[in-house]
CSV table of C-alpha atoms in Angstrom, one decimal:
chain,number,residue,atom,x,y,z
A,1,UNK,CA,0.3,0.1,-0.5
A,2,UNK,CA,2.7,2.1,1.1
A,3,UNK,CA,4.6,1.7,-2.9
A,4,UNK,CA,1.2,2.7,-4.0
A,5,UNK,CA,0.9,5.8,-2.1
A,6,UNK,CA,4.4,6.8,-3.2
A,7,UNK,CA,3.9,5.5,-7.4
A,8,UNK,CA,0.2,8.0,-6.8
A,9,UNK,CA,2.2,10.9,-5.7
A,10,UNK,CA,5.1,10.8,-7.8
A,11,UNK,CA,3.0,10.1,-11.1
A,12,UNK,CA,1.8,13.4,-10.0
A,13,UNK,CA,4.9,15.2,-10.2
A,14,UNK,CA,5.4,17.1,-13.8
A,15,UNK,CA,7.4,15.3,-16.6
A,16,UNK,CA,9.5,18.3,-16.8
A,17,UNK,CA,10.5,17.9,-13.2
A,18,UNK,CA,10.6,14.0,-13.7
A,19,UNK,CA,13.0,15.1,-16.5
A,20,UNK,CA,14.8,17.3,-14.4
A,21,UNK,CA,15.3,14.6,-11.6
A,22,UNK,CA,17.4,12.6,-14.6
A,23,UNK,CA,19.5,15.4,-15.2
A,24,UNK,CA,20.6,15.2,-12.2
A,25,UNK,CA,21.7,12.0,-12.0
A,26,UNK,CA,22.9,12.3,-15.3
A,27,UNK,CA,25.2,14.5,-13.7
A,28,UNK,CA,25.9,12.5,-10.7
A,29,UNK,CA,27.0,9.5,-13.0
A,30,UNK,CA,29.4,11.5,-15.1
A,31,UNK,CA,30.7,12.7,-12.3
A,32,UNK,CA,31.1,9.2,-10.7
A,33,UNK,CA,32.3,6.9,-13.2
A,34,UNK,CA,35.7,5.9,-12.4
A,35,UNK,CA,34.7,5.7,-8.8
A,36,UNK,CA,30.8,3.2,-10.4
A,37,UNK,CA,33.2,1.3,-12.6
A,38,UNK,CA,35.9,0.4,-9.8
A,39,UNK,CA,32.5,-0.6,-7.5
A,40,UNK,CA,31.7,-2.5,-10.4
A,41,UNK,CA,34.9,-4.6,-10.7
A,42,UNK,CA,35.5,-5.4,-6.6
A,43,UNK,CA,31.8,-6.6,-6.6
A,44,UNK,CA,31.1,-8.5,-10.0
A,45,UNK,CA,34.9,-9.4,-10.7
A,46,UNK,CA,34.9,-7.8,-14.1
A,47,UNK,CA,37.5,-5.9,-15.8
A,48,UNK,CA,38.0,-2.5,-15.4
A,49,UNK,CA,37.6,-1.9,-19.0
A,50,UNK,CA,34.2,-4.2,-19.0
A,51,UNK,CA,32.9,-2.2,-15.8
A,52,UNK,CA,33.5,1.3,-18.0
A,53,UNK,CA,31.2,-0.1,-20.2
A,54,UNK,CA,28.3,-1.1,-18.3
A,55,UNK,CA,29.1,2.7,-17.3
A,56,UNK,CA,29.1,3.8,-20.1
A,57,UNK,CA,25.6,1.7,-21.3
A,58,UNK,CA,24.5,2.8,-17.9
A,59,UNK,CA,24.4,6.4,-19.1
A,60,UNK,CA,23.1,5.9,-22.5
A,61,UNK,CA,20.2,4.3,-21.3
A,62,UNK,CA,19.6,7.6,-18.7
A,63,UNK,CA,20.5,9.9,-21.3
A,64,UNK,CA,17.7,8.2,-23.4
A,65,UNK,CA,15.0,8.6,-20.6
A,66,UNK,CA,17.0,12.6,-20.1
A,67,UNK,CA,14.3,12.7,-24.1
A,68,UNK,CA,11.9,11.1,-23.1
A,69,UNK,CA,9.2,14.1,-22.6
A,70,UNK,CA,9.7,15.0,-26.7
A,71,UNK,CA,9.4,11.7,-27.4
A,72,UNK,CA,6.3,11.8,-25.5
A,73,UNK,CA,4.4,14.2,-27.7
A,74,UNK,CA,3.9,12.2,-30.8
A,75,UNK,CA,4.4,12.9,-34.1
A,76,UNK,CA,2.3,15.7,-36.2
A,77,UNK,CA,3.6,16.3,-40.5
A,78,UNK,CA,1.4,18.7,-41.6
A,79,UNK,CA,0.9,18.9,-45.6
A,80,UNK,CA,1.3,15.1,-46.3
A,81,UNK,CA,-1.0,16.2,-49.2
A,82,UNK,CA,-3.3,18.8,-50.2
A,83,UNK,CA,-5.7,19.6,-47.5
A,84,UNK,CA,-4.8,16.6,-45.4
A,85,UNK,CA,-2.0,16.1,-42.3
A,86,UNK,CA,-0.7,13.6,-40.2
A,87,UNK,CA,-0.7,12.9,-36.5
A,88,UNK,CA,0.3,10.5,-33.8
A,89,UNK,CA,0.1,9.3,-30.4
A,90,UNK,CA,1.0,8.0,-28.3
A,91,UNK,CA,-0.8,6.4,-25.4
A,92,UNK,CA,-0.7,3.2,-23.1
A,93,UNK,CA,-2.8,0.4,-24.3
A,94,UNK,CA,-1.9,-1.7,-21.4
A,95,UNK,CA,-1.4,-5.6,-21.8
A,96,UNK,CA,-1.7,-6.5,-25.6
A,97,UNK,CA,-0.6,-9.6,-28.0
A,98,UNK,CA,0.5,-10.1,-31.9
A,99,UNK,CA,0.2,-12.8,-33.5
A,100,UNK,CA,2.5,-13.1,-36.3
A,101,UNK,CA,4.1,-15.2,-39.1
A,102,UNK,CA,6.4,-17.7,-37.9
A,103,UNK,CA,9.7,-16.0,-39.9
A,104,UNK,CA,8.2,-12.5,-38.8
A,105,UNK,CA,10.0,-10.2,-38.6
A,106,UNK,CA,11.3,-11.3,-42.6
């Protein structure tokens, strides 16, 4: 119940505020990249080069999360043809399923 209450409060925070948090997180990762890599090496036994790659991959994911505010808007293409515009809107559908051929996408 407590987790759900925190989740509801978090969902009431604006997208721009959440984006700001992700930008701070991105900055912290960049600032502490050497220490994060060292900890991965100590805890998981990876080489330092592999650990640095893991940190960089995590940083790429955070950078992508920072751009989600733009991706959530959908796309609008005015003037596709005479008197026609197209618009795509991203909306949550819930659980979905797809039945495809055995070699899709071939």
